[in-house]
PDB file of C-alpha atoms in Angstrom:
ATOM      1  CA  MET A   1      11.004  22.702-123.414  1.00 52.00           C
ATOM      2  CA  HIS A   2      14.398  22.256-121.912  1.00 60.00           C
ATOM      3  CA  THR A   3      14.736  19.624-119.203  1.00 67.00           C
ATOM      4  CA  LEU A   4      15.814  22.168-116.626  1.00 60.00           C
ATOM      5  CA  GLY A   5      12.640  24.167-117.242  1.00 65.00           C
ATOM      6  CA  LYS A   6      10.542  21.052-116.671  1.00 62.00           C
ATOM      7  CA  VAL A   7      12.327  20.363-113.438  1.00 59.00           C
ATOM      8  CA  MET A   8      11.804  23.926-112.291  1.00 63.00           C
ATOM      9  CA  ILE A   9       8.072  23.721-113.123  1.00 64.00           C
ATOM     10  CA  TRP A  10       7.712  20.578-110.997  1.00 62.00           C
ATOM     11  CA  LEU A  11       9.622  22.196-108.190  1.00 64.00           C
ATOM     12  CA  VAL A  12       7.294  25.205-108.330  1.00 63.00           C
ATOM     13  CA  VAL A  13       4.265  22.866-108.234  1.00 61.00           C
ATOM     14  CA  LEU A  14       5.665  20.953-105.301  1.00 65.00           C
ATOM     15  CA  ALA A  15       6.539  24.196-103.494  1.00 69.00           C
ATOM     16  CA  ALA A  16       3.021  25.494-104.122  1.00 65.00           C
ATOM     17  CA  GLY A  17       1.520  22.281-102.726  1.00 65.00           C
ATOM     18  CA  ALA A  18       3.793  22.348 -99.706  1.00 63.00           C
ATOM     19  CA  GLY A  19       2.997  26.011 -99.161  1.00 65.00           C
ATOM     20  CA  THR A  20      -0.729  25.239 -99.271  1.00 71.00           C
ATOM     21  CA  VAL A  21      -0.331  22.452 -96.700  1.00 65.00           C
ATOM     22  CA  LEU A  22       1.903  24.558 -94.454  1.00 68.00           C
ATOM     23  CA  THR A  23      -0.482  27.504 -94.755  1.00 74.00           C
ATOM     24  CA  ALA A  24      -3.347  25.273 -93.605  1.00 69.00           C
ATOM     25  CA  LYS A  25      -1.298  23.994 -90.665  1.00 73.00           C
ATOM     26  CA  LEU A  26      -0.271  27.558 -89.807  1.00 69.00           C
ATOM     27  CA  ILE A  27      -3.884  28.606 -89.713  1.00 73.00           C
ATOM     28  CA  GLN A  28      -4.751  25.652 -87.457  1.00 74.00           C
ATOM     29  CA  VAL A  29      -1.892  26.469 -85.079  1.00 72.00           C
ATOM     30  CA  ARG A  30      -2.842  30.135 -85.088  1.00 73.00           C
ATOM     31  CA  ASN A  31      -6.467  29.290 -84.309  1.00 73.00           C
ATOM     32  CA  SER A  32      -5.311  26.942 -81.542  1.00 77.00           C
ATOM     33  CA  HIS A  33      -3.120  29.626 -79.968  1.00 73.00           C
ATOM     34  CA  THR A  34      -5.952  32.118 -80.339  1.00 78.00           C
ATOM     35  CA  ARG A  35      -8.323  29.802 -78.475  1.00 77.00           C
ATOM     36  CA  LYS A  36      -5.724  29.214 -75.742  1.00 77.00           C
ATOM     37  CA  ALA A  37      -5.129  32.943 -75.402  1.00 76.00           C
ATOM     38  CA  GLU A  38      -8.875  33.546 -75.126  1.00 74.00           C
ATOM     39  CA  LYS A  39      -9.113  30.788 -72.513  1.00 76.00           C
ATOM     40  CA  PHE A  40      -6.170  32.261 -70.594  1.00 75.00           C
ATOM     41  CA  ASP A  41      -7.841  35.669 -70.677  1.00 73.00           C
ATOM     42  CA  ALA A  42     -11.085  34.186 -69.382  1.00 76.00           C
ATOM     43  CA  ASP A  43      -9.269  32.235 -66.660  1.00 74.00           C
ATOM     44  CA  PHE A  44      -7.302  35.303 -65.661  1.00 72.00           C
ATOM     45  CA  ALA A  45     -10.492  37.369 -65.482  1.00 76.00           C
ATOM     46  CA  ARG A  46     -12.043  34.654 -63.302  1.00 76.00           C
ATOM     47  CA  VAL A  47      -9.008  34.082 -61.037  1.00 74.00           C
ATOM     48  CA  SER A  48      -7.916  37.702 -60.756  1.00 77.00           C
ATOM     49  CA  PRO A  49     -10.416  38.599 -57.957  1.00 81.00           C
ATOM     50  CA  GLN A  50      -9.449  35.443 -56.059  1.00 80.00           C
ATOM     51  CA  LEU A  51      -5.777  36.302 -56.488  1.00 77.00           C
ATOM     52  CA  GLN A  52      -6.362  39.799 -55.171  1.00 80.00           C
ATOM     53  CA  LYS A  53      -8.270  38.377 -52.190  1.00 83.00           C
ATOM     54  CA  ALA A  54      -5.508  35.856 -51.488  1.00 84.00           C
ATOM     55  CA  GLU A  55      -2.862  38.590 -51.703  1.00 84.00           C
ATOM     56  CA  ALA A  56      -4.868  40.706 -49.243  1.00 86.00           C
ATOM     57  CA  GLU A  57      -5.171  37.744 -46.824  1.00 88.00           C
ATOM     58  CA  LEU A  58      -1.449  37.047 -47.195  1.00 87.00           C
ATOM     59  CA  GLN A  59      -0.647  40.644 -46.370  1.00 86.00           C
ATOM     60  CA  ALA A  60      -2.968  40.521 -43.323  1.00 87.00           C
ATOM     61  CA  LEU A  61      -1.335  37.291 -42.115  1.00 86.00           C
ATOM     62  CA  ARG A  62       2.114  38.779 -42.569  1.00 82.00           C
ATOM     63  CA  SER A  63       1.073  41.818 -40.540  1.00 82.00           C
ATOM     64  CA  GLU A  64      -0.387  39.602 -37.818  1.00 80.00           C
ATOM     65  CA  MET A  65       2.758  37.479 -37.776  1.00 75.00           C
ATOM     66  CA  ALA A  66       4.877  40.612 -37.472  1.00 74.00           C
ATOM     67  CA  ARG A  67       2.796  41.757 -34.485  1.00 73.00           C
ATOM     68  CA  GLU A  68       3.110  38.329 -32.864  1.00 70.00           C
ATOM     69  CA  LEU A  69       6.864  38.273 -33.387  1.00 66.00           C
ATOM     70  CA  LEU A  70       7.146  41.496 -31.404  1.00 68.00           C
ATOM     71  CA  SER A  71       6.043  39.547 -28.298  1.00 65.00           C
ATOM     72  CA  TRP A  72       8.405  36.664 -29.053  1.00 69.00           C
ATOM     73  CA  ASP A  73      11.509  38.851 -29.182  1.00 65.00           C
ATOM     74  CA  ARG A  74      14.074  37.208 -31.464  1.00 64.00           C
ATOM     75  CA  ALA A  75      14.047  33.840 -33.166  1.00 72.00           C
ATOM     76  CA  PRO A  76      14.513  30.775 -30.912  1.00 80.00           C
ATOM     77  CA  ILE A  77      18.038  29.583 -30.252  1.00 86.00           C
ATOM     78  CA  SER A  78      18.675  25.866 -30.670  1.00 87.00           C
ATOM     79  CA  ALA A  79      21.182  24.620 -28.103  1.00 91.00           C
ATOM     80  CA  ASP A  80      22.266  21.313 -26.643  1.00 92.00           C
ATOM     81  CA  THR A  81      20.647  20.869 -23.226  1.00 93.00           C
ATOM     82  CA  THR A  82      21.783  18.323 -20.634  1.00 92.00           C
ATOM     83  CA  VAL A  83      19.870  17.133 -17.568  1.00 91.00           C
ATOM     84  CA  ILE A  84      22.197  17.365 -14.544  1.00 92.00           C
ATOM     85  CA  ASN A  85      19.744  16.636 -11.721  1.00 91.00           C
ATOM     86  CA  ALA A  86      16.259  15.531 -12.760  1.00 88.00           C
ATOM     87  CA  GLN A  87      14.861  15.698  -9.207  1.00 88.00           C
ATOM     88  CA  GLN A  88      15.767  19.390  -8.918  1.00 88.00           C
ATOM     89  CA  GLY A  89      15.295  20.113 -12.625  1.00 89.00           C
ATOM     90  CA  ARG A  90      18.872  21.412 -12.971  1.00 92.00           C
ATOM     91  CA  LEU A  91      20.064  21.685 -16.572  1.00 94.00           C
ATOM     92  CA  THR A  92      23.072  22.927 -18.476  1.00 93.00           C
ATOM     93  CA  VAL A  93      22.582  24.692 -21.774  1.00 94.00           C
ATOM     94  CA  GLU A  94      25.181  25.520 -24.410  1.00 93.00           C
ATOM     95  CA  LEU A  95      24.457  29.258 -24.173  1.00 93.00           C
ATOM     96  CA  GLY A  96      26.149  32.035 -22.273  1.00 92.00           C
ATOM     97  CA  GLN A  97      27.644  35.490 -22.466  1.00 91.00           C
ATOM     98  CA  ALA A  98      28.515  34.892 -26.124  1.00 89.00           C
ATOM     99  CA  ASN A  99      24.752  34.856 -26.756  1.00 88.00           C
ATOM    100  CA  ASN A 100      24.232  38.139 -24.883  1.00 88.00           C
ATOM    101  CA  LEU A 101      22.767  36.392 -21.841  1.00 90.00           C
ATOM    102  CA  LYS A 102      22.980  37.766 -18.314  1.00 91.00           C
ATOM    103  CA  ASP A 103      23.176  36.197 -14.860  1.00 92.00           C
ATOM    104  CA  LYS A 104      19.761  35.515 -13.238  1.00 92.00           C
ATOM    105  CA  GLN A 105      18.097  36.002 -16.614  1.00 92.00           C
ATOM    106  CA  TRP A 106      15.078  33.857 -17.393  1.00 91.00           C
ATOM    107  CA  LEU A 107      15.051  31.515 -20.375  1.00 92.00           C
ATOM    108  CA  TYR A 108      11.954  29.835 -21.767  1.00 90.00           C
ATOM    109  CA  GLY A 109      12.594  26.269 -22.888  1.00 90.00           C
ATOM    110  CA  PHE A 110      10.884  24.228 -25.594  1.00 90.00           C
ATOM    111  CA  GLU A 111      11.814  20.563 -25.748  1.00 89.00           C
ATOM    112  CA  LEU A 112      11.448  18.873 -29.113  1.00 84.00           C
ATOM    113  CA  SER A 113       9.268  15.757 -29.072  1.00 82.00           C
ATOM    114  CA  PRO A 114      10.260  12.668 -31.117  1.00 80.00           C
ATOM    115  CA  GLU A 115       7.883  13.956 -33.793  1.00 83.00           C
ATOM    116  CA  GLY A 116       9.773  17.260 -33.899  1.00 80.00           C
ATOM    117  CA  LYS A 117       6.998  19.247 -32.201  1.00 85.00           C
ATOM    118  CA  PRO A 118       8.172  21.805 -29.597  1.00 85.00           C
ATOM    119  CA  VAL A 119       6.798  21.212 -26.078  1.00 86.00           C
ATOM    120  CA  TYR A 120       6.874  24.155 -23.653  1.00 86.00           C
ATOM    121  CA  ARG A 121       8.792  23.191 -20.502  1.00 87.00           C
ATOM    122  CA  GLY A 122       8.526  26.445 -18.574  1.00 86.00           C
ATOM    123  CA  ALA A 123      10.787  29.257 -17.406  1.00 90.00           C
ATOM    124  CA  PHE A 124      14.329  28.572 -16.158  1.00 93.00           C
ATOM    125  CA  GLU A 125      16.661  30.975 -14.350  1.00 93.00           C
ATOM    126  CA  ILE A 126      20.367  31.187 -15.096  1.00 94.00           C
ATOM    127  CA  THR A 127      22.135  30.324 -11.853  1.00 93.00           C
ATOM    128  CA  GLN A 128      25.672  30.046 -13.213  1.00 93.00           C
ATOM    129  CA  LEU A 129      26.517  32.036 -16.321  1.00 93.00           C
ATOM    130  CA  GLY A 130      29.476  31.011 -18.473  1.00 92.00           C
ATOM    131  CA  ASP A 131      30.928  32.119 -21.775  1.00 91.00           C
ATOM    132  CA  SER A 132      29.259  29.403 -23.827  1.00 90.00           C
ATOM    133  CA  ARG A 133      27.626  27.166 -21.198  1.00 93.00           C
ATOM    134  CA  SER A 134      25.292  28.032 -18.326  1.00 94.00           C
ATOM    135  CA  ALA A 135      23.556  26.201 -15.497  1.00 95.00           C
ATOM    136  CA  ILE A 136      19.829  26.827 -15.132  1.00 94.00           C
ATOM    137  CA  THR A 137      17.102  25.777 -12.667  1.00 93.00           C
ATOM    138  CA  PRO A 138      13.300  25.849 -13.037  1.00 92.00           C
ATOM    139  CA  THR A 139      11.313  28.744 -11.607  1.00 89.00           C
ATOM    140  CA  PHE A 140       8.349  26.449 -10.904  1.00 86.00           C
ATOM    141  CA  ARG A 141       7.722  23.370  -8.776  1.00 84.00           C
ATOM    142  CA  LEU A 142       8.490  20.165 -10.606  1.00 84.00           C
ATOM    143  CA  ARG A 143       5.893  17.413 -10.584  1.00 82.00           C
ATOM    144  CA  PRO A 144       6.767  13.702 -10.751  1.00 83.00           C
ATOM    145  CA  GLU A 145       5.581  13.665 -14.370  1.00 82.00           C
ATOM    146  CA  ASP A 146       7.933  16.539 -15.213  1.00 82.00           C
ATOM    147  CA  ILE A 147      10.872  14.798 -13.538  1.00 84.00           C
ATOM    148  CA  ALA A 148      10.195  11.524 -15.356  1.00 85.00           C
ATOM    149  CA  SER A 149       9.871  13.205 -18.762  1.00 84.00           C
ATOM    150  CA  LEU A 150      13.006  15.414 -18.644  1.00 85.00           C
ATOM    151  CA  ARG A 151      15.344  14.417 -21.469  1.00 87.00           C
ATOM    152  CA  SER A 152      18.671  15.747 -22.653  1.00 90.00           C
ATOM    153  CA  GLY A 153      18.716  16.918 -26.235  1.00 89.00           C
ATOM    154  CA  ASN A 154      18.599  19.866 -28.585  1.00 90.00           C
ATOM    155  CA  TRP A 155      16.120  22.289 -27.028  1.00 92.00           C
ATOM    156  CA  ARG A 156      14.891  25.612 -28.310  1.00 90.00           C
ATOM    157  CA  TRP A 157      15.315  28.587 -26.009  1.00 91.00           C
ATOM    158  CA  ARG A 158      13.795  32.053 -26.028  1.00 88.00           C
ATOM    159  CA  THR A 159      14.509  35.097 -23.904  1.00 86.00           C
ATOM    160  CA  LEU A 160      10.975  36.475 -24.281  1.00 83.00           C
ATOM    161  CA  ILE A 161       7.556  34.986 -24.978  1.00 82.00           C
ATOM    162  CA  PRO A 162       4.047  36.495 -24.782  1.00 78.00           C
ATOM    163  CA  ALA A 163       2.977  37.158 -21.199  1.00 74.00           C
ATOM    164  CA  ALA A 164      -0.110  34.978 -21.608  1.00 74.00           C
ATOM    165  CA  TYR A 165       1.981  31.804 -21.820  1.00 75.00           C
ATOM    166  CA  PRO A 166       3.932  32.195 -18.528  1.00 75.00           C
ATOM    167  CA  ALA A 167       0.756  33.417 -16.812  1.00 78.00           C
ATOM    168  CA  ARG A 168      -1.182  30.415 -18.060  1.00 79.00           C
ATOM    169  CA  HIS A 169       1.653  28.104 -17.060  1.00 75.00           C
ATOM    170  CA  SER A 170       1.753  29.675 -13.589  1.00 79.00           C
ATOM    171  CA  ASP A 171      -2.029  29.356 -13.202  1.00 82.00           C
ATOM    172  CA  LEU A 172      -1.841  25.689 -14.163  1.00 81.00           C
ATOM    173  CA  GLN A 173       0.993  25.131 -11.679  1.00 79.00           C
ATOM    174  CA  VAL A 174      -1.098  26.705  -8.895  1.00 83.00           C
ATOM    175  CA  GLN A 175      -4.096  24.623  -9.889  1.00 86.00           C
ATOM    176  CA  LEU A 176      -1.991  21.463  -9.966  1.00 82.00           C
ATOM    177  CA  LEU A 177      -0.535  22.323  -6.542  1.00 82.00           C
ATOM    178  CA  ARG A 178      -4.030  22.702  -5.109  1.00 87.00           C
ATOM    179  CA  ASN A 179      -5.093  19.448  -6.698  1.00 87.00           C
ATOM    180  CA  ASP A 180      -1.984  17.733  -5.298  1.00 83.00           C
ATOM    181  CA  GLU A 181      -2.772  19.029  -1.814  1.00 86.00           C
ATOM    182  CA  LEU A 182      -6.383  17.937  -2.215  1.00 90.00           C
ATOM    183  CA  LEU A 183      -5.208  14.532  -3.411  1.00 88.00           C
ATOM    184  CA  VAL A 184      -2.878  14.177  -0.410  1.00 88.00           C
ATOM    185  CA  ASP A 185      -5.711  15.166   1.927  1.00 91.00           C
ATOM    186  CA  ARG A 186      -8.150  12.760   0.265  1.00 92.00           C
ATOM    187  CA  THR A 187      -5.533   9.998   0.276  1.00 91.00           C
ATOM    188  CA  ALA A 188      -4.868  10.547   3.989  1.00 92.00           C
ATOM    189  CA  ASN A 189      -8.602  10.467   4.603  1.00 92.00           C
ATOM    190  CA  VAL A 190      -8.951   7.246   2.629  1.00 92.00           C
ATOM    191  CA  THR A 191      -6.021   5.755   4.550  1.00 92.00           C
ATOM    192  CA  GLU A 192      -7.621   6.729   7.857  1.00 92.00           C
ATOM    193  CA  GLN A 193     -10.961   5.311   6.742  1.00 92.00           C
ATOM    194  CA  GLN A 194      -9.270   2.088   5.686  1.00 93.00           C
ATOM    195  CA  LYS A 195      -7.572   1.914   9.086  1.00 93.00           C
ATOM    196  CA  LEU A 196     -10.900   2.471  10.838  1.00 91.00           C
ATOM    197  CA  LEU A 197     -12.514  -0.120   8.578  1.00 91.00           C
ATOM    198  CA  LYS A 198      -9.778  -2.612   9.436  1.00 92.00           C
ATOM    199  CA  GLU A 199     -10.221  -1.961  13.151  1.00 90.00           C
ATOM    200  CA  ALA A 200     -13.999  -2.197  12.825  1.00 90.00           C
ATOM    201  CA  THR A 201     -13.660  -5.444  10.884  1.00 89.00           C
ATOM    202  CA  ALA A 202     -11.370  -6.837  13.586  1.00 87.00           C
ATOM    203  CA  GLN A 203     -13.815  -5.776  16.294  1.00 87.00           C
ATOM    204  CA  LEU A 204     -16.682  -7.292  14.342  1.00 86.00           C
ATOM    205  CA  ALA A 205     -14.771 -10.570  14.016  1.00 84.00           C
ATOM    206  CA  ARG A 206     -13.992 -10.426  17.734  1.00 83.00           C
ATOM    207  CA  ARG A 207     -17.638  -9.781  18.620  1.00 80.00           C
ATOM    208  CA  ARG A 208     -18.730 -12.580  16.289  1.00 82.00           C
ATOM    209  CA  GLU A 209     -16.335 -14.969  18.021  1.00 79.00           C
ATOM    210  CA  GLU A 210     -17.635 -13.812  21.381  1.00 75.00           C
ATOM    211  CA  LEU A 211     -21.108 -14.697  20.140  1.00 76.00           C
ATOM    212  CA  VAL A 212     -20.584 -17.934  18.193  1.00 78.00           C
ATOM    213  CA  GLY A 213     -17.006 -18.883  19.160  1.00 76.00           C
ATOM    214  CA  GLY A 214     -13.779 -18.833  17.240  1.00 76.00           C
ATOM    215  CA  PRO A 215     -10.137 -19.902  17.171  1.00 77.00           C
ATOM    216  CA  THR A 216      -8.848 -16.855  19.060  1.00 76.00           C
ATOM    217  CA  LEU A 217     -10.926 -17.436  22.193  1.00 74.00           C
ATOM    218  CA  PRO A 218      -9.112 -18.999  25.211  1.00 76.00           C
ATOM    219  CA  LYS A 219      -9.581 -22.766  25.589  1.00 76.00           C
ATOM    220  CA  GLU A 220      -8.653 -23.335  29.266  1.00 75.00           C
ATOM    221  CA  ASP A 221     -11.035 -25.720  31.041  1.00 73.00           C
ATOM    222  CA  TYR A 222     -11.407 -23.500  34.081  1.00 75.00           C
ATOM    223  CA  ARG A 223     -12.861 -20.669  32.014  1.00 76.00           C
ATOM    224  CA  PRO A 224     -16.646 -20.316  31.696  1.00 78.00           C
ATOM    225  CA  THR A 225     -18.360 -21.429  28.531  1.00 73.00           C
ATOM    226  CA  GLU A 226     -19.011 -17.872  27.269  1.00 73.00           C
ATOM    227  CA  GLU A 227     -15.273 -17.195  27.288  1.00 72.00           C
ATOM    228  CA  LYS A 228     -14.342 -20.490  25.610  1.00 74.00           C
ATOM    229  CA  ALA A 229     -17.161 -21.048  23.096  1.00 77.00           C
ATOM    230  CA  GLY A 230     -19.121 -17.797  22.968  1.00 77.00           C
ATOM    231  CA  LEU A 231     -22.391 -16.491  24.323  1.00 75.00           C
ATOM    232  CA  VAL A 232     -24.542 -18.592  22.001  1.00 79.00           C
ATOM    233  CA  ALA A 233     -22.979 -21.799  23.299  1.00 78.00           C
ATOM    234  CA  ALA A 234     -23.355 -20.526  26.861  1.00 76.00           C
ATOM    235  CA  LEU A 235     -27.027 -19.710  26.227  1.00 82.00           C
ATOM    236  CA  GLN A 236     -27.544 -23.135  24.692  1.00 83.00           C
ATOM    237  CA  GLU A 237     -25.879 -24.700  27.693  1.00 81.00           C
ATOM    238  CA  VAL A 238     -28.040 -22.680  30.091  1.00 85.00           C
ATOM    239  CA  GLU A 239     -31.103 -23.528  28.019  1.00 86.00           C
ATOM    240  CA  GLU A 240     -30.246 -27.227  28.193  1.00 87.00           C
ATOM    241  CA  MET A 241     -29.765 -26.912  31.939  1.00 87.00           C
ATOM    242  CA  ARG A 242     -33.114 -25.124  32.217  1.00 88.00           C
ATOM    243  CA  ASN A 243     -34.793 -27.785  30.101  1.00 88.00           C
ATOM    244  CA  GLN A 244     -33.256 -30.474  32.277  1.00 88.00           C
ATOM    245  CA  LEU A 245     -34.410 -28.643  35.406  1.00 90.00           C
ATOM    246  CA  LEU A 246     -37.899 -28.383  33.950  1.00 89.00           C
ATOM    247  CA  ILE A 247     -37.823 -32.111  33.254  1.00 90.00           C
ATOM    248  CA  ASP A 248     -36.567 -32.809  36.768  1.00 88.00           C
ATOM    249  CA  VAL A 249     -39.211 -30.531  38.291  1.00 90.00           C
ATOM    250  CA  ASP A 250     -41.900 -32.206  36.226  1.00 88.00           C
ATOM    251  CA  GLN A 251     -40.650 -35.596  37.331  1.00 90.00           C
ATOM    252  CA  LEU A 252     -40.630 -34.434  40.964  1.00 90.00           C
ATOM    253  CA  ARG A 253     -44.170 -33.155  40.541  1.00 90.00           C
ATOM    254  CA  ARG A 254     -45.169 -36.515  39.101  1.00 89.00           C
ATOM    255  CA  ASN A 255     -43.423 -38.288  41.979  1.00 89.00           C
ATOM    256  CA  LEU A 256     -45.062 -35.921  44.461  1.00 89.00           C
ATOM    257  CA  ARG A 257     -48.436 -36.588  42.919  1.00 89.00           C
ATOM    258  CA  GLU A 258     -47.846 -40.339  43.117  1.00 89.00           C
ATOM    259  CA  VAL A 259     -46.724 -40.067  46.727  1.00 88.00           C
ATOM    260  CA  SER A 260     -49.714 -37.866  47.532  1.00 88.00           C
ATOM    261  CA  ASP A 261     -52.019 -40.343  45.823  1.00 87.00           C
ATOM    262  CA  LYS A 262     -50.405 -43.180  47.748  1.00 88.00           C
ATOM    263  CA  ILE A 263     -50.785 -41.280  51.023  1.00 89.00           C
ATOM    264  CA  GLY A 264     -54.477 -40.650  50.293  1.00 86.00           C
ATOM    265  CA  THR A 265     -55.004 -44.294  49.406  1.00 87.00           C
ATOM    266  CA  THR A 266     -53.149 -45.389  52.524  1.00 87.00           C
ATOM    267  CA  GLN A 267     -55.249 -43.092  54.691  1.00 84.00           C
ATOM    268  CA  GLU A 268     -58.461 -44.498  53.231  1.00 83.00           C
ATOM    269  CA  GLU A 269     -57.198 -48.015  53.729  1.00 81.00           C
ATOM    270  CA  ASN A 270     -56.241 -47.137  57.297  1.00 82.00           C
ATOM    271  CA  LEU A 271     -59.729 -45.798  57.976  1.00 82.00           C
ATOM    272  CA  VAL A 272     -61.299 -48.930  56.578  1.00 81.00           C
ATOM    273  CA  LEU A 273     -58.987 -51.118  58.598  1.00 80.00           C
ATOM    274  CA  ALA A 274     -59.563 -49.026  61.672  1.00 79.00           C
ATOM    275  CA  GLY A 275     -63.309 -49.548  61.290  1.00 77.00           C
ATOM    276  CA  LYS A 276     -62.788 -53.278  61.154  1.00 78.00           C
ATOM    277  CA  LEU A 277     -60.894 -53.413  64.439  1.00 77.00           C
ATOM    278  CA  PRO A 278     -62.811 -54.901  67.505  1.00 77.00           C
ATOM    279  CA  LYS A 279     -64.297 -52.378  69.939  1.00 68.00           C
ATOM    280  CA  SER A 280     -63.031 -52.253  73.564  1.00 62.00           C
ATOM    281  CA  SER A 281     -65.396 -53.027  76.607  1.00 59.00           C
ATOM    282  CA  SER A 282     -65.324 -49.488  77.895  1.00 59.00           C
ATOM    283  CA  GLU A 283     -66.272 -48.131  74.532  1.00 54.00           C
ATOM    284  CA  THR A 284     -69.111 -50.704  74.341  1.00 54.00           C
ATOM    285  CA  ALA A 285     -70.443 -49.842  77.850  1.00 52.00           C
ATOM    286  CA  SER A 286     -70.323 -46.199  77.203  1.00 55.00           C
ATOM    287  CA  ARG A 287     -72.247 -46.682  74.047  1.00 54.00           C
ATOM    288  CA  ARG A 288     -74.863 -48.737  75.890  1.00 51.00           C
ATOM    289  CA  ASP A 289     -75.265 -46.114  78.607  1.00 54.00           C
TER     290      ASP A 289
END
């Protein structure tokens, strides 16, 4: 056989072997894709109801969001806001006639916290309308906490919000006002009670000094003891005087008893002595007769 024929035979053998190997690999790949397709079909059949449910919920949420947006008018407008007078709550906002605003119109402000969360600040009225800048003042009474927390910055403003929010804000303002008035009344009452307590404490100290003495009592010598040292000292002094009088009276009684005893003894002695005296002649004759 010619050499070229031999080479061709070996090439055919090699091609046949390679074809067998590739055919086996093709079958493996096909089986792998078949299994993946079957798995995808099973997963799709399992997820399809969940997907339909999620799409229905998404549609419901979109409808609800659309209804909510009707109460919020247009999207919020971000504008630089500057605090002019914190005590009065006067602000300037970079909005005006160019933003289709009108004089005396109300704007609802949302200040952004350091975390980026909007904080509702209340309703403000445009008091001075400009082309691109306006002055606004709050429509509610500012509390000390509101004044202290007012900060200039990039606020979000709306021309319309759901009625429940301003109503709730107004109700809270009324409630806070009542609580403030109640706090003022209670504070005044506490102050009055403290004043009365102070006066009562002073009177108690004064009465205690009047009883037991104290540094505020007068010290003049001509004053009676109760005015200089208190009633207790005066009572002690009187008691000592009484005790001394009782001692003196007892001593007088003893002296009187001694004197009385001496008088009785003297009288007896006198009688004895009188009996020992000589009788007179007239007395003797009369006795004889």
